Coordinates of C-alpha atoms in Angstrom, one line a residue:
Chain A
Q1 CA 17.0 -16.2 6.8
V2 CA 13.8 -17.9 7.5
Q3 CA 11.2 -18.0 5.0
L4 CA 7.8 -19.6 4.5
V5 CA 6.4 -19.6 1.5
E6 CA 2.8 -20.5 1.1
S7 CA 0.8 -21.1 -2.3
G8 CA -2.0 -23.2 -3.6
G9 CA -4.6 -20.4 -2.5
G10 CA -7.3 -19.4 -4.9
L11 CA -11.1 -19.3 -5.6
V12 CA -13.1 -22.7 -5.8
K13 CA -16.6 -23.2 -5.4
P14 CA -18.7 -24.2 -2.5
G15 CA -18.4 -28.0 -2.0
G16 CA -14.7 -28.2 -3.8
S17 CA -11.4 -28.8 -2.7
L18 CA -7.8 -27.2 -2.6
R19 CA -4.4 -28.1 -1.4
L20 CA -2.1 -25.3 0.3
S21 CA 1.7 -25.9 0.7
C22 CA 4.2 -24.0 2.4
V23 CA 7.8 -24.5 1.5
V24 CA 10.1 -23.5 4.4
S25 CA 13.9 -22.6 4.2
G26 CA 16.3 -21.4 6.8
F27 CA 15.9 -23.9 9.6
T28 CA 16.1 -27.4 9.8
F29 CA 12.3 -28.0 9.1
S30 CA 12.4 -31.4 10.8
D31 CA 13.3 -30.3 14.0
Y32 CA 9.8 -28.0 14.1
Y33 CA 5.9 -28.0 15.0
M34 CA 4.3 -26.1 12.3
S35 CA 0.7 -24.7 12.2
W36 CA -2.1 -23.3 9.8
I37 CA -4.0 -19.8 10.9
R38 CA -5.7 -18.3 8.9
Q39 CA -7.8 -14.7 8.9
A40 CA -11.2 -14.2 7.1
P41 CA -11.3 -10.4 5.4
G42 CA -11.3 -7.8 8.2
K43 CA -11.6 -10.1 10.8
G44 CA -9.1 -11.9 13.4
L45 CA -6.6 -14.6 13.9
E46 CA -7.9 -18.4 13.8
W47 CA -6.0 -21.2 14.2
V48 CA -6.7 -24.1 12.1
S49 CA -4.2 -27.0 12.5
S50 CA -0.8 -28.0 14.0
I51 CA 1.4 -30.9 13.3
S52 CA 4.5 -32.0 15.2
S53 CA 7.7 -32.2 13.8
S54 CA 7.4 -35.9 13.1
G55 CA 4.0 -35.9 11.8
T56 CA 2.8 -38.1 14.7
Y57 CA 0.4 -35.9 16.7
I58 CA -2.1 -33.2 14.7
W59 CA -4.4 -31.3 15.9
Y60 CA -7.5 -29.6 14.6
A61 CA -9.5 -26.8 15.2
D62 CA -13.4 -28.0 15.4
S63 CA -14.5 -26.1 12.4
V64 CA -12.8 -27.6 10.2
K65 CA -12.0 -31.0 11.6
G66 CA -13.1 -34.4 9.3
R67 CA -13.1 -31.8 6.3
F68 CA -9.3 -30.3 6.5
T69 CA -5.9 -32.2 6.8
I70 CA -2.7 -31.5 7.7
S71 CA 0.6 -32.9 6.6
R72 CA 4.0 -32.6 5.9
D73 CA 7.0 -34.1 3.9
N74 CA 10.3 -33.6 5.9
A75 CA 12.5 -34.5 2.9
N76 CA 11.4 -31.5 0.9
N77 CA 10.8 -29.2 3.6
S78 CA 7.0 -28.7 3.1
L79 CA 4.1 -28.6 4.9
Y80 CA 0.4 -29.4 3.3
L81 CA -3.4 -28.7 3.8
R82 CA -5.9 -30.4 2.0
M83 CA -9.0 -28.9 2.3
N84 CA -12.6 -30.8 1.2
S85 CA -15.6 -29.8 1.4
L86 CA -15.0 -26.2 1.3
R87 CA -17.3 -23.4 2.6
A88 CA -18.2 -19.9 2.0
G89 CA -17.1 -19.5 5.9
D90 CA -13.4 -20.9 4.9
T91 CA -12.9 -18.0 2.8
A92 CA -9.3 -16.3 4.5
L93 CA -6.1 -15.6 4.1
Y94 CA -3.9 -19.0 5.2
Y95 CA -0.8 -18.4 6.5
C96 CA 1.7 -21.1 7.9
A97 CA 3.5 -20.8 11.0
R98 CA 6.8 -22.1 12.7
G99 CA 6.1 -23.5 16.6
K100 CA 8.6 -24.7 18.7
S101 CA 10.8 -27.4 18.3
Y102 CA 8.9 -29.4 21.5
A103 CA 5.4 -28.1 21.2
P104 CA 2.8 -26.5 18.5
G105 CA 4.0 -23.2 20.8
S106 CA 4.0 -19.5 19.9
Y107 CA 4.8 -18.5 16.4
N108 CA 7.7 -16.5 16.0
Y109 CA 7.9 -16.9 12.0
W110 CA 5.3 -17.0 9.5
G111 CA 4.7 -17.0 6.1
Q112 CA 3.0 -13.7 3.8
G113 CA -0.5 -15.9 3.1
T114 CA -2.5 -17.7 0.5
L115 CA -6.0 -16.4 0.0
V116 CA -8.8 -18.9 -0.1
T117 CA -12.1 -17.6 -1.8
V118 CA -15.0 -20.0 -1.4
S119 CA -17.5 -18.4 -3.6
S120 CA -20.2 -19.6 -6.5
Chain B
E1 CA -12.1 -25.5 25.1
I2 CA -10.5 -22.2 26.6
V3 CA -12.1 -19.2 25.1
L4 CA -9.6 -16.0 25.5
T5 CA -11.3 -12.2 26.2
Q6 CA -9.3 -9.5 25.1
S7 CA -10.3 -6.1 26.4
P8 CA -10.6 -3.1 25.8
G9 CA -11.7 -3.6 22.0
T10 CA -10.4 -0.3 20.6
L11 CA -7.5 1.9 22.6
S12 CA -7.1 5.3 21.3
L13 CA -4.0 6.9 23.2
S14 CA -1.2 9.0 22.0
P15 CA 2.5 8.4 21.2
G16 CA 4.5 8.4 24.2
E17 CA 1.5 7.0 26.5
R18 CA 1.5 4.0 28.5
A19 CA -1.1 1.2 26.7
T20 CA -2.3 -1.7 28.7
L21 CA -4.0 -4.6 27.0
S22 CA -6.2 -7.2 28.6
C23 CA -6.3 -10.9 27.8
R24 CA -8.4 -12.9 30.3
A25 CA -8.7 -16.4 29.8
S26 CA -12.3 -18.8 30.8
Q27 CA -10.0 -21.3 32.3
S28 CA -6.7 -21.3 33.7
I29 CA -3.5 -21.8 31.0
S30 CA -1.0 -24.7 31.8
S31 CA 2.6 -23.6 32.3
S32 CA 1.7 -19.4 31.2
Y33 CA 1.7 -20.7 27.6
L34 CA 0.6 -17.4 26.3
A35 CA 1.8 -15.3 23.5
W36 CA 1.0 -11.7 22.2
Y37 CA 1.3 -10.6 18.5
Q38 CA 1.2 -7.6 16.8
Q39 CA -0.7 -6.8 13.3
K40 CA -0.1 -4.0 11.2
F41 CA -2.5 -3.7 8.0
G42 CA -1.7 -6.0 5.1
Q43 CA 1.2 -7.7 7.4
A44 CA 1.5 -11.1 8.8
P45 CA 1.3 -11.0 12.7
R46 CA 4.9 -10.6 14.4
L47 CA 5.5 -12.4 18.0
L48 CA 6.4 -10.0 20.7
I49 CA 6.3 -12.2 23.8
Y50 CA 5.9 -15.8 24.3
D51 CA 5.3 -17.9 27.3
A52 CA 3.3 -14.4 29.1
S53 CA 6.1 -12.6 29.7
S54 CA 9.3 -13.3 27.4
R55 CA 10.2 -11.2 24.7
A56 CA 10.6 -12.6 21.4
T57 CA 14.1 -11.9 19.6
G58 CA 14.7 -8.0 18.3
I59 CA 11.4 -6.8 20.2
P60 CA 12.1 -3.6 22.0
D61 CA 12.1 -3.9 25.9
R62 CA 9.0 -1.2 26.0
F63 CA 6.7 -4.5 25.4
S64 CA 6.4 -6.6 28.4
G65 CA 4.2 -9.1 29.5
S66 CA 3.0 -10.4 32.8
G67 CA 0.5 -12.6 34.2
S68 CA -0.6 -16.2 34.8
G69 CA -3.7 -18.5 35.2
T70 CA -6.5 -16.6 33.6
D71 CA -5.4 -13.0 33.5
F72 CA -2.4 -11.4 31.2
T73 CA -1.5 -8.3 30.4
L74 CA 0.5 -7.0 27.7
T75 CA 2.3 -3.2 28.4
V76 CA 3.8 -0.7 26.1
S77 CA 5.3 1.5 28.3
R78 CA 5.5 4.6 25.7
L79 CA 3.8 4.4 22.5
E80 CA 5.7 5.3 19.4
P81 CA 4.3 6.0 16.2
E82 CA 4.9 2.6 15.0
D83 CA 3.2 0.9 17.4
F84 CA -0.1 1.7 16.3
A85 CA -1.7 -1.7 15.0
V86 CA -4.1 -4.5 16.1
Y87 CA -2.6 -6.9 18.9
Y88 CA -3.8 -10.5 19.6
C89 CA -3.2 -13.2 22.7
Q90 CA -3.2 -16.6 21.8
M91 CA -2.7 -19.5 23.9
Y92 CA -0.9 -22.9 23.2
G93 CA -0.7 -24.9 25.9
T94 CA -3.7 -27.3 25.2
S95 CA -5.6 -27.7 21.6
P96 CA -7.8 -25.9 20.3
Y97 CA -5.1 -23.2 20.5
T98 CA -6.8 -20.1 20.4
F99 CA -6.9 -16.5 19.8
G100 CA -8.3 -13.5 21.2
Q101 CA -10.4 -11.6 19.2
G102 CA -7.9 -8.6 19.0
T103 CA -7.6 -5.2 20.3
K104 CA -6.8 -2.1 18.0
L105 CA -4.5 0.1 19.4
E106 CA -5.0 3.9 17.7
I107 CA -4.0 7.2 18.1

């Protein structure tokens, strides 16, 4: 069955960096767009970034542009999010999600999330 | 940037009743690229509806989506106890792929 498993979250000081990973199984990873979505504690969902199936096309929310970098390794069924210059407002549960084969699309598969806490 | 506004913020209903949730976009959404998700406490969101009106795999037919342009609706025809949750709309036609702020459906 389809599985997405995030890792890499943790406690980091403001200005610090983290790299999140999402390892997938149960489908042909290289066929699908992938995305990161986050949810601050007690808040709603916020789209963060998306990447095309080949990695050619990338999109970011304005709130993370210039600080976060999305990437993927199709050989290893892995999606990444490099987060630099972290701020308290980046504290959230970060989900990876599968889009469509031809577009970032709606997300019919999600991981369980990895928690990022930015605090001194 | 397209802003999605969901209403009401909270909807209080009883099992067996009909629920109507609204999602209004600040600009027309291309090709009806709008989705609806359900999220229960402590769980990842679950896709209910994509492309405004197509039910995702395994979603009961009491859930239906409609609308186009700037006005979209999620209807739950007869509420079951497990339907009480938070519902989000999301557009994915053009970046940024924003979510609405959510509607809490409570008993």
